[in-house]
Short mmCIF file of C-alpha atoms in Angstrom, two decimals:
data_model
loop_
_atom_site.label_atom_id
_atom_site.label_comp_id
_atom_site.label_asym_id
_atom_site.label_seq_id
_atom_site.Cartn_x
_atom_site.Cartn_y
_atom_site.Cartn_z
CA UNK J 732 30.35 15.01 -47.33
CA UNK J 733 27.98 15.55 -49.83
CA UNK J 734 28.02 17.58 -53.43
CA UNK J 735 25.90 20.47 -51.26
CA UNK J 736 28.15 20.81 -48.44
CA UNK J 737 30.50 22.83 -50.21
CA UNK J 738 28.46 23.50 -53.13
CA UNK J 739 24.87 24.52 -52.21
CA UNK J 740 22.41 24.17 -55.08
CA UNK J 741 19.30 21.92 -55.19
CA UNK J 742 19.07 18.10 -53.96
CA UNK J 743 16.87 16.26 -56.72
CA UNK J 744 16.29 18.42 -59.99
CA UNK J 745 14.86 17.89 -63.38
CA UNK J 746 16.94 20.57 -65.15
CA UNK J 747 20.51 21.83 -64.88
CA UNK J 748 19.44 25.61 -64.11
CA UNK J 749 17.35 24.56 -61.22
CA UNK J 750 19.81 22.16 -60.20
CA UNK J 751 22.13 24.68 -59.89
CA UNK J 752 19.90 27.44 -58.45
CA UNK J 753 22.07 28.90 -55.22
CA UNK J 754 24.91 26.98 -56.39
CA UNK J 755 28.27 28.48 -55.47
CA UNK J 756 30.98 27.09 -57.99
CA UNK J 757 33.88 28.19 -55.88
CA UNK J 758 33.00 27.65 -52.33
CA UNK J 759 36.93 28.00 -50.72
CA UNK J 760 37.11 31.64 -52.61
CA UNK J 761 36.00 33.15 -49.38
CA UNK J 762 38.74 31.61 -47.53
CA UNK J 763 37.82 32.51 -43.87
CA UNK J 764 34.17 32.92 -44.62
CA UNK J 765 34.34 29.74 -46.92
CA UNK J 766 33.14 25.99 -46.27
CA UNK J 767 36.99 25.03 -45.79
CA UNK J 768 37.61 27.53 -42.74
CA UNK J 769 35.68 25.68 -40.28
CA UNK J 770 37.60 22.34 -40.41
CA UNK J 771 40.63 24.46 -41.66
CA UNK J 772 40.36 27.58 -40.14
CA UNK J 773 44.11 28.23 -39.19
CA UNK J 774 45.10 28.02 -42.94
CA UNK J 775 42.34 29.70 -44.32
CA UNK J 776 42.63 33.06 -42.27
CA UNK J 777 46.69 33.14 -42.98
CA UNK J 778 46.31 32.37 -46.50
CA UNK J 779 43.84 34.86 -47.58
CA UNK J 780 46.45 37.49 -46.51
CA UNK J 781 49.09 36.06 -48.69
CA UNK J 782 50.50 36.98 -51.72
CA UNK J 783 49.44 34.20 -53.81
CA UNK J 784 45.60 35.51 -52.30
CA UNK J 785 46.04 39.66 -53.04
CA UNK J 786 49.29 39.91 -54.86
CA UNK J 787 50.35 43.01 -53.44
CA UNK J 788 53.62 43.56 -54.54
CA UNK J 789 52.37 43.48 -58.02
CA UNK J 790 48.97 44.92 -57.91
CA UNK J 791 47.89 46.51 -54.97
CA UNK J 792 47.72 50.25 -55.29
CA UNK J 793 48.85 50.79 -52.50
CA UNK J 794 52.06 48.58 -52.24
CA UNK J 795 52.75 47.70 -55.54
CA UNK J 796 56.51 47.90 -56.70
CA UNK J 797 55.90 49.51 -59.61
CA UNK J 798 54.25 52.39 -57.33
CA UNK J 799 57.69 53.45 -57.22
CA UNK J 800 58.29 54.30 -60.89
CA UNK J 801 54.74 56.04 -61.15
CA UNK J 802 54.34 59.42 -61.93
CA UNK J 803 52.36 60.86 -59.25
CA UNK J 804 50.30 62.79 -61.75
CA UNK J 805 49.71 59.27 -63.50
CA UNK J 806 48.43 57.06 -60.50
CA UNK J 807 45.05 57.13 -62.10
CA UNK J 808 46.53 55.25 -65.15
CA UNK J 809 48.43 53.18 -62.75
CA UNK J 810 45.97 51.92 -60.75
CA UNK J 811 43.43 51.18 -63.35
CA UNK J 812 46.16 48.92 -65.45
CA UNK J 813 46.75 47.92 -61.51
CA UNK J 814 43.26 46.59 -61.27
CA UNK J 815 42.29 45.63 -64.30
CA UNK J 816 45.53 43.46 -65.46
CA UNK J 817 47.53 42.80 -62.93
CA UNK J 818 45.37 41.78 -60.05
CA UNK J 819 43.95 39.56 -62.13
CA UNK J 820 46.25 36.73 -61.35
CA UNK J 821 45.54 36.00 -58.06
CA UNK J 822 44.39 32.54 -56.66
CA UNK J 823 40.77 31.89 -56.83
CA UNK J 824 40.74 29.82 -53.45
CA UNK J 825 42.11 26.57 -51.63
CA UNK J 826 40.68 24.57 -54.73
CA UNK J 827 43.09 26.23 -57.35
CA UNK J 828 45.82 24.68 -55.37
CA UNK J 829 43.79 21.10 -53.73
CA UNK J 830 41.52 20.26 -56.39
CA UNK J 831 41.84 21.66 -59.28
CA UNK J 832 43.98 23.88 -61.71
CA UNK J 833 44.13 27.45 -61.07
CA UNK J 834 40.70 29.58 -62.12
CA UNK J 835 43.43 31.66 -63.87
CA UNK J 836 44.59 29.19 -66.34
CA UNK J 837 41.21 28.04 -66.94
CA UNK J 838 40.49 25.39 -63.82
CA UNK J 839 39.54 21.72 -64.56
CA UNK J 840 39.88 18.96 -62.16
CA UNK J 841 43.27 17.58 -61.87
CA UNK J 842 42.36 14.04 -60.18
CA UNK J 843 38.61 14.03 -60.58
CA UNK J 844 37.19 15.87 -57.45
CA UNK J 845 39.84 14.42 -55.15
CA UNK J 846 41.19 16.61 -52.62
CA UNK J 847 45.04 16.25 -52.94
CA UNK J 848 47.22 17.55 -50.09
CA UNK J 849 50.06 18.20 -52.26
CA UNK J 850 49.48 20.56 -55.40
CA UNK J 851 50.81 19.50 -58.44
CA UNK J 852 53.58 20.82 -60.00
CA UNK J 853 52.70 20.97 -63.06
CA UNK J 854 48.80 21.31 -63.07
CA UNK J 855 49.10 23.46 -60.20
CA UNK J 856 52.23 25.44 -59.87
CA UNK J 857 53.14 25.77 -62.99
CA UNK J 858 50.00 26.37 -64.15
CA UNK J 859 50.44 29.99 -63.39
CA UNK J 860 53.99 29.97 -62.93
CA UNK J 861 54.56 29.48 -66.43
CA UNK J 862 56.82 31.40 -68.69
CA UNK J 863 59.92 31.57 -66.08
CA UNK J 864 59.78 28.81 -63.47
CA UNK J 865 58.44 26.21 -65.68
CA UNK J 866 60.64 26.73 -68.51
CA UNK J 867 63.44 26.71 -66.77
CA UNK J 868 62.87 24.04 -63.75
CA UNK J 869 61.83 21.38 -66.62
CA UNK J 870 64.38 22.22 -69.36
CA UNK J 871 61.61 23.71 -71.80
CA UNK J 872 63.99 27.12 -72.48
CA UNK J 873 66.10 27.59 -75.76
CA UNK J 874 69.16 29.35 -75.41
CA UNK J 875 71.13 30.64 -78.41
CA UNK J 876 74.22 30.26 -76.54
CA UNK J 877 74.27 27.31 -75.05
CA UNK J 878 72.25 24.13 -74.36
CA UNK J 879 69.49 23.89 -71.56
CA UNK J 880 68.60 21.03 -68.98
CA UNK J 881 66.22 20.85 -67.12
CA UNK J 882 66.75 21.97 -63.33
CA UNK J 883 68.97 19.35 -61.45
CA UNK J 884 66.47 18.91 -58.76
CA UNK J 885 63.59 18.39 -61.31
CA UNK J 886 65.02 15.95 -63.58
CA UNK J 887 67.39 13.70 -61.95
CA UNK J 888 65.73 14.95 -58.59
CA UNK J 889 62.91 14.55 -58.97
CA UNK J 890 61.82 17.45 -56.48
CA UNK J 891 58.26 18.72 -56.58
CA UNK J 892 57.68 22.23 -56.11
CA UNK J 893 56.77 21.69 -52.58
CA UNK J 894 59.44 20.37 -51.89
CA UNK J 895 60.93 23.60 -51.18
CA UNK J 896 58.07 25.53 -51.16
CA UNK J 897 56.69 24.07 -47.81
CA UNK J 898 52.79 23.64 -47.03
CA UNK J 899 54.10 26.09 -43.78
CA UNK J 900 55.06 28.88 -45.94
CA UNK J 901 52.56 29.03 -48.49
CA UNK J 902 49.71 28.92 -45.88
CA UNK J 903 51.07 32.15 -44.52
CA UNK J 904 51.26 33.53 -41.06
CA UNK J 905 54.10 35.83 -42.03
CA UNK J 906 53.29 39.27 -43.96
CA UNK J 907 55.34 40.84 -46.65
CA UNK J 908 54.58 42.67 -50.02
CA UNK J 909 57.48 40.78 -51.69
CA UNK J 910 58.47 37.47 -52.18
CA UNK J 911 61.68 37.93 -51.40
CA UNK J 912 61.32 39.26 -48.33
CA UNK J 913 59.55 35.84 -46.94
CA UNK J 914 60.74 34.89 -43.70
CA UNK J 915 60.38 30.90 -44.27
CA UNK J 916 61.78 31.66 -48.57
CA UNK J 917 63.51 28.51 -49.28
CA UNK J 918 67.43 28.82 -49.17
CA UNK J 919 69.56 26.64 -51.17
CA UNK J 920 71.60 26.06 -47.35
CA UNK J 921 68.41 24.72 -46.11
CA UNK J 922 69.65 21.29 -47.73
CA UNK J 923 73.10 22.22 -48.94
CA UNK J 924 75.30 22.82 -45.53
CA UNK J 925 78.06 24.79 -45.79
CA UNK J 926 80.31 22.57 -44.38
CA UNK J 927 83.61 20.58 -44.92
CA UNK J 928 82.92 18.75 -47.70
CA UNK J 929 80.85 22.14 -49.29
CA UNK J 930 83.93 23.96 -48.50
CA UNK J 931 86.52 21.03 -50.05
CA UNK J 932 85.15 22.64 -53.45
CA UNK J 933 87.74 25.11 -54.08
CA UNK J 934 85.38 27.58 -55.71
CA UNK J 935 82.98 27.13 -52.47
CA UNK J 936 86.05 28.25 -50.68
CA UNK J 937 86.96 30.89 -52.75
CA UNK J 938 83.36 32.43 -53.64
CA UNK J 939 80.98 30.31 -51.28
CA UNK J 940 81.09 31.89 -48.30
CA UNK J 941 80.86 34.85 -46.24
CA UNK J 942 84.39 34.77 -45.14
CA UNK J 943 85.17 34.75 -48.65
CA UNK J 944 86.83 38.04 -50.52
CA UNK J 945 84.34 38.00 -52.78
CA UNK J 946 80.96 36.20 -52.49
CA UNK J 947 78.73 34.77 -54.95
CA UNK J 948 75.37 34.13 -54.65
CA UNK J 949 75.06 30.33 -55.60
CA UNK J 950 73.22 30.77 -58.50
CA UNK J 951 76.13 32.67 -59.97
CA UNK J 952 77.84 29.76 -60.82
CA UNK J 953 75.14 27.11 -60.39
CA UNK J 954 72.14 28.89 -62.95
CA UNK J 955 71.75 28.00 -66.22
CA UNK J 956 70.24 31.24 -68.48
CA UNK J 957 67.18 32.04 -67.80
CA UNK J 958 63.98 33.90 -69.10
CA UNK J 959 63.74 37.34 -69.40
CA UNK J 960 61.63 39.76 -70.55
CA UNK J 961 60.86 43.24 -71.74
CA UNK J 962 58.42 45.77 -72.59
CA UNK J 963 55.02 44.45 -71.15
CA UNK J 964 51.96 46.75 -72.15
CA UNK J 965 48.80 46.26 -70.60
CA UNK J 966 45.51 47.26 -72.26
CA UNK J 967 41.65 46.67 -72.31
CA UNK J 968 40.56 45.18 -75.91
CA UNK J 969 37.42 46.50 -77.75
CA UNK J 970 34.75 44.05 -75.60
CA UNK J 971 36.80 45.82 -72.53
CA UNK J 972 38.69 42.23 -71.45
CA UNK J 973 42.19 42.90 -70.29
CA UNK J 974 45.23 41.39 -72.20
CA UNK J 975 48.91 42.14 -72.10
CA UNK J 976 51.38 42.36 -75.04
CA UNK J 977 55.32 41.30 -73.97
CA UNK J 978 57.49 43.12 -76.97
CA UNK J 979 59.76 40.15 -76.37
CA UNK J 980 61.59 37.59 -74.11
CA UNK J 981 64.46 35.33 -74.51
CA UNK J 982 66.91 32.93 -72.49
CA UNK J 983 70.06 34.83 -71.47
CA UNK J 984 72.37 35.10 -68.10
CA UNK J 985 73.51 38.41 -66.46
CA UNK J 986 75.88 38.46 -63.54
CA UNK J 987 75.29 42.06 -61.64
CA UNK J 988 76.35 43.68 -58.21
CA UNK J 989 73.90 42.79 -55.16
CA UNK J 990 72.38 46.57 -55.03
CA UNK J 991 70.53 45.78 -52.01
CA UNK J 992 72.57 44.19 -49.49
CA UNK J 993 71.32 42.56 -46.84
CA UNK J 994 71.29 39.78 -43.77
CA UNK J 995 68.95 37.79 -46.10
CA UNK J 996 71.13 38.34 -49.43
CA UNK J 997 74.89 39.05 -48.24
CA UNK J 998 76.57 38.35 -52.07
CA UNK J 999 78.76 41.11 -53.37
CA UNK J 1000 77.60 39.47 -56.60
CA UNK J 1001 73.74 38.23 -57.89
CA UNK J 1002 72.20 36.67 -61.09
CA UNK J 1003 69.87 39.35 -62.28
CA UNK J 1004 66.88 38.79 -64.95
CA UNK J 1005 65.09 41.88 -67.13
CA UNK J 1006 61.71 42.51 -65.92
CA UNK J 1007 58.95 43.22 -68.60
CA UNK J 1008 57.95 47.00 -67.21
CA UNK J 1009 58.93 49.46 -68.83
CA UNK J 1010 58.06 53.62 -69.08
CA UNK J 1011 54.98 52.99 -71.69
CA UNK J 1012 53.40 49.81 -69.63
CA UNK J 1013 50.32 51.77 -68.42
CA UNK J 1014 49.90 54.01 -71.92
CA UNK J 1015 46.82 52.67 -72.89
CA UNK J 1016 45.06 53.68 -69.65
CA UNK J 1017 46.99 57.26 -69.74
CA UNK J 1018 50.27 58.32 -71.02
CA UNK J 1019 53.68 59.13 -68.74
CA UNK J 1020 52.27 57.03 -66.14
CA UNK J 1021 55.64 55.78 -65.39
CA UNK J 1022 58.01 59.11 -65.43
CA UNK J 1023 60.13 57.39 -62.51
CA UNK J 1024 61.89 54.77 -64.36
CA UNK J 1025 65.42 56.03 -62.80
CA UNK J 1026 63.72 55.04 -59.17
CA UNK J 1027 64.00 51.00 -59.69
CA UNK J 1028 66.08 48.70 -61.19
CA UNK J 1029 64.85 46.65 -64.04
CA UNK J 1030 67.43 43.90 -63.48
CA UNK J 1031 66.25 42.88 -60.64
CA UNK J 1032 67.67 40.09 -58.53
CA UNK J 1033 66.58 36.34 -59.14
CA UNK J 1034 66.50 32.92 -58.41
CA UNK J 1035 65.88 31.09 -61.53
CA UNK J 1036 65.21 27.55 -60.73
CA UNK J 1037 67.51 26.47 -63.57
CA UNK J 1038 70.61 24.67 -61.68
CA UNK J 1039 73.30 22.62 -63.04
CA UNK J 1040 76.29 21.40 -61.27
CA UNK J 1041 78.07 22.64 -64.08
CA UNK J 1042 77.19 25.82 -66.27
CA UNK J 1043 78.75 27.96 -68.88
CA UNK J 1044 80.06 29.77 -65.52
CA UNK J 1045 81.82 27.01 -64.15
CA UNK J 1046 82.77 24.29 -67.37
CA UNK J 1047 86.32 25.70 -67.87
CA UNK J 1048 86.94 26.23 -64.09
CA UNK J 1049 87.41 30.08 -63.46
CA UNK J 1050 88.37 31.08 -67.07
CA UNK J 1051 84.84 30.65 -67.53
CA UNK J 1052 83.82 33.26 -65.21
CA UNK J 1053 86.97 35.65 -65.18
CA UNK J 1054 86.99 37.68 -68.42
CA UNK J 1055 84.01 36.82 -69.60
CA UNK J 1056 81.92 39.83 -70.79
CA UNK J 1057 78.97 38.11 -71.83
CA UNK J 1058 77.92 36.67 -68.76
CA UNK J 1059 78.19 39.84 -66.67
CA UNK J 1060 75.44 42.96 -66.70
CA UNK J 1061 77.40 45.45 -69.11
CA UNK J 1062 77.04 48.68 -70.54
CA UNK J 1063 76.80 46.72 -73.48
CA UNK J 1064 73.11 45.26 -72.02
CA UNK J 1065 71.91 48.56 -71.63
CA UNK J 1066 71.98 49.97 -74.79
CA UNK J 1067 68.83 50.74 -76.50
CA UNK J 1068 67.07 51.53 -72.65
CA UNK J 1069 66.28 54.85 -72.27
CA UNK J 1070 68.50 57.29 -70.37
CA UNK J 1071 66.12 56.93 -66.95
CA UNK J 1072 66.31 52.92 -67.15
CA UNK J 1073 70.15 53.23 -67.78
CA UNK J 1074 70.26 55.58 -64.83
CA UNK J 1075 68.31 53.34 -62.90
CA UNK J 1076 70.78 49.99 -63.51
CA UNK J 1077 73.63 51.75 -62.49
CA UNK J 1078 73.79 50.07 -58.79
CA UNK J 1079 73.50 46.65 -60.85
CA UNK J 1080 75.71 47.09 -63.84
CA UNK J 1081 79.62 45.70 -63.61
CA UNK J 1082 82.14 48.04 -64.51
CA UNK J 1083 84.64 46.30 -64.55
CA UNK J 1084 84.87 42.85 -65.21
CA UNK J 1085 86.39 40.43 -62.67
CA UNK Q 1119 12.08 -11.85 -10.55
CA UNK Q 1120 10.05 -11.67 -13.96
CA UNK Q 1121 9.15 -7.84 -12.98
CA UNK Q 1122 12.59 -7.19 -13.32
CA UNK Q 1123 13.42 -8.97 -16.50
CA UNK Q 1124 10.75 -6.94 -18.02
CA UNK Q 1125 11.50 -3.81 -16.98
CA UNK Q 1126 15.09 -3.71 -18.31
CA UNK Q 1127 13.89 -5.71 -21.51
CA UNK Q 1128 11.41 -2.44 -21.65
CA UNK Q 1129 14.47 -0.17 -20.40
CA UNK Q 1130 16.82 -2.31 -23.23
CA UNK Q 1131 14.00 -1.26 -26.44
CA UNK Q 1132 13.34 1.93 -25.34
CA UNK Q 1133 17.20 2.50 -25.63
CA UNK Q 1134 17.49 1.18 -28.95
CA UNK Q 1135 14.72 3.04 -30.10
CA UNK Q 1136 16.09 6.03 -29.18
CA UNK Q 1137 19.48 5.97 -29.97
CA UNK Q 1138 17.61 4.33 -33.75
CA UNK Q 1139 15.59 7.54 -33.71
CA UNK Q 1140 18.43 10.27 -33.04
CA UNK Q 1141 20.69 8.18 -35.81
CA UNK Q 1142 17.46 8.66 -38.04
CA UNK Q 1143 17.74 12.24 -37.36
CA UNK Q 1144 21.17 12.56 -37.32
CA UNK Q 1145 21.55 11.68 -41.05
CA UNK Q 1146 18.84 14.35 -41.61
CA UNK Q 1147 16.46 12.25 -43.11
CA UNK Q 1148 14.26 13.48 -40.41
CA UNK Q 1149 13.08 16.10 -42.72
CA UNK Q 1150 14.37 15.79 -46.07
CA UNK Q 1151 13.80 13.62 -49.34
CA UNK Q 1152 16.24 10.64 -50.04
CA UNK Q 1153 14.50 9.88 -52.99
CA UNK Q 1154 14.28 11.50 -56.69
CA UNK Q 1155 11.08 11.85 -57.78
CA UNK Q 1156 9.92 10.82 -61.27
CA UNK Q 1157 12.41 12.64 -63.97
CA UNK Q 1158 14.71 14.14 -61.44
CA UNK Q 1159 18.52 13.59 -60.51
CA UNK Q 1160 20.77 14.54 -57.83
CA UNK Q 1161 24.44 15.87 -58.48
CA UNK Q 1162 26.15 12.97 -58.44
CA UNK Q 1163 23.77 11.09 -60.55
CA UNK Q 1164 24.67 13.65 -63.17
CA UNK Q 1165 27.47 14.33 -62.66
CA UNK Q 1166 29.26 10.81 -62.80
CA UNK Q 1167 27.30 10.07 -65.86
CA UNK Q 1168 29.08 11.19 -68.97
CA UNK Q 1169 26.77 10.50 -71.40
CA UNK Q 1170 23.99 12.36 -70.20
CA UNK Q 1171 26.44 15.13 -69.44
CA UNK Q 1172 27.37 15.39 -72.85
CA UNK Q 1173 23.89 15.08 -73.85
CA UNK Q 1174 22.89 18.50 -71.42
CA UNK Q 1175 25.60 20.49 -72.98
CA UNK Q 1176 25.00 19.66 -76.43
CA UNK Q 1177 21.16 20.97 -75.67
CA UNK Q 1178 22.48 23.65 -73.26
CA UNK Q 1179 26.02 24.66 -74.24
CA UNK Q 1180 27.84 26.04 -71.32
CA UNK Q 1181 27.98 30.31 -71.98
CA UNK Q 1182 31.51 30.82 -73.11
CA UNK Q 1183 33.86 32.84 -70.72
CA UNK Q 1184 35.23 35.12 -73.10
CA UNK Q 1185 39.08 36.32 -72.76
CA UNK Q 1186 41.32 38.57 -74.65
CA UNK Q 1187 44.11 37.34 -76.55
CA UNK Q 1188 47.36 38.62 -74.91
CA UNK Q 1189 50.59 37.93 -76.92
CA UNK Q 1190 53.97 36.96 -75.57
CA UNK Q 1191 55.44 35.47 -72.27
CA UNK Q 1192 53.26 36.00 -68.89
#
């Protein structure tokens, strides 16, 4: 194939603007429409309806999460911080992924113009996925109370993030708003059977299963702390170029009840990580835009990709876990949260500790 | 007997010609340049040279994307 295949412009030129005249830097953006669809048609049709294409769940205005915390007096504000900041972190096309880094994080070629099946990790993945699942699947985090590796399947494992994150599922074919909900989401029984050598394990028989009197999700015991995050506003500076300030984020774990029970997540008992909203996010673009705080959690279940055999959970067997205030969602991590954020952590926050 | 060799020698060139032709076609140089005329280049001429690359953008600087400075984690 030549350059102009994909690219358009002009053949022979003298000059770079007439070289490029009718030149289309991004030629898979279009994704069915686009010079990839009609070798790659299947992909390109499912993909463009993912989330990694429109990111819905976090800034659609129509099925955003936060939707549910707005102030229906407010959704102006909402949608422009909506539009403006938060839909701008979509994927720019097949390329962000196949041949270069993502437009987002300021593209470049990642193996000259060679069209890699597999995207890579780092240049790819992580190129957006950043501030959690980079820091914590390579070992970057700092945590002031205790000492970070990188994530077992990373480093000895050397597991790419396709590994898990199959070519089938992120080309789509399912829809859902959240990632959670993802009919093909990776599981950690996918590799790790549940059988008699998992259940030899005496905690995997006590806490590993659904027979068991109390069940733990796996990263309970098997996730090192993670990132979290609070207080995101989002703004428009003077030249009218979106930015975002995060008041502040640090490494820290947080053991809370499963408030949303499902097939898909049966655990009495999930990690949980602080989201960055918060009731002033949208201020700049109009103030009480979020008066529904008390609607959603703001520890919200996770899946940090930060696992350890052993953990601060796990070291000293169950005297680790069993007593332990600081690893468990507390009263004592709510304070300083408004009353409508406390209100709405209640389903999540532990009582009582184990 | 020599009728019929030349007919299917005929038959044979005509063939070959044709099938030359359609290839000719084929790789569209039916109706379009394969060669730069004086001072021009074609995209992979400039854009596998570095030098000259560097030379363009030092005479043409690329416009710079502007973005705003956002502070803390992403």
């Amino acid at each position: 194939m030549d350059c102009r295949d994909c690219h358009n412009g002009v053949k022979f030129a003298k000059t770079r603007a007439e070289a490029h005249e009718g030149m289309e830097p991004l030629p898979s953006s279009t994704y069915s429409k686009s010079v990839c669809a009609p070798c790659h048609k299947g992909i390109t049709d499912t993909f463009a309806k993912t989330l990694h294409a429109e990111t819905r769940g976090v800034s659609s205005t129509e099925s955003a999460l936060v939707i549910k915390r707005a102030n229906p007096e407010g959704m102006d504000a909402v949608n422009k911080g909506l539009t403006n900041n938060c839909n701008t972190c979509h994927v720019s096309g097949c390329g962000d992924c196949h041949i270069s880094r993502p437009q987002f994080n300021g593209g470049g070629l990642v193996q000259g113009h060679v069209f890699y099946k597999s995207p890579n990790s780092l240049n790819n993945c992580m190129g957006c996925h950043g501030s959690r699942i980079e820091k914590e699947y390579t070992g970057k985090g700092e945590s002031t109370k205790t000492e970070l590796h990188a994530d077992v399947h990373w480093s000895p494992g050397g597991m790419q993030c396709t590994d898990c994150h199959t070519r089938e599922w992120m080309h789509g074919g399912d829809e859902y708003d959240a990632r959670y909900d993802a009919p093909k989401a990776p599981k950690c029984t996918d590799c790790h059977k549940q059988d008699e050598k998992f259940l030899a394990v005496k905690m995997h028989s006590q806490h590993g299963t659904s027979e068991s009197k109390t069940f733990l999700q796996c990263q309970v015991c098997h996730a090192q702390d993670y990132n979290n995050c609070t207080s995101c506003h989002v703004a428009l500076d003077d030249s009218k170029l979106p930015y975002y300030e995060t008041k502040s984020s640090g490494f820290d774990f947080n053991i809370g009840k499963n408030y949303q029970q499902s097939d898909t997540k049966p655990w009495d008992f999930i990690v949980v990580r602080h989201v960055p909203v918060f009731e002033g996010t949208f201020d700049f673009y109009g103030k009480n835009a979020l008066t529904g705080m008390a609607a959603v959690p703001t520890w919200k279940y996770a899946t940090p990709h930060s696992i350890q055999r052993v953990t601060r959970q796990t070291k000293n067997g169950c005297d680790s876990c069993h007593g332990n205030r600081d690893i468990f969602l507390t009263d004592d991590d709510l304070k300083g949260l408004t009353p409508d954020e406390v209100k709405a952590n209640n389903p999540v926050v532990i009582n009582k500790i184990p | 007997m020599r009728t019929q060799i030349r007919t299917r020698r005929t038959g044979l060139i005509l063939v070959l010609g044709t099938l030359a032709l359609a290839s000719l076609l084929l790789a569209g140089c039916g109706g379009e340049r394969v060669v730069a005329a004086e001072g021009e280049r074609s995209c992979i001429e400039c854009h596998t040279d570095r030098k000259l690359l560097k030379a363009d953008l030092k005479a043409d600087p690329m416009p710079v994307v502007a973005k705003a400075e956002s502070e803390g984690e992403g």
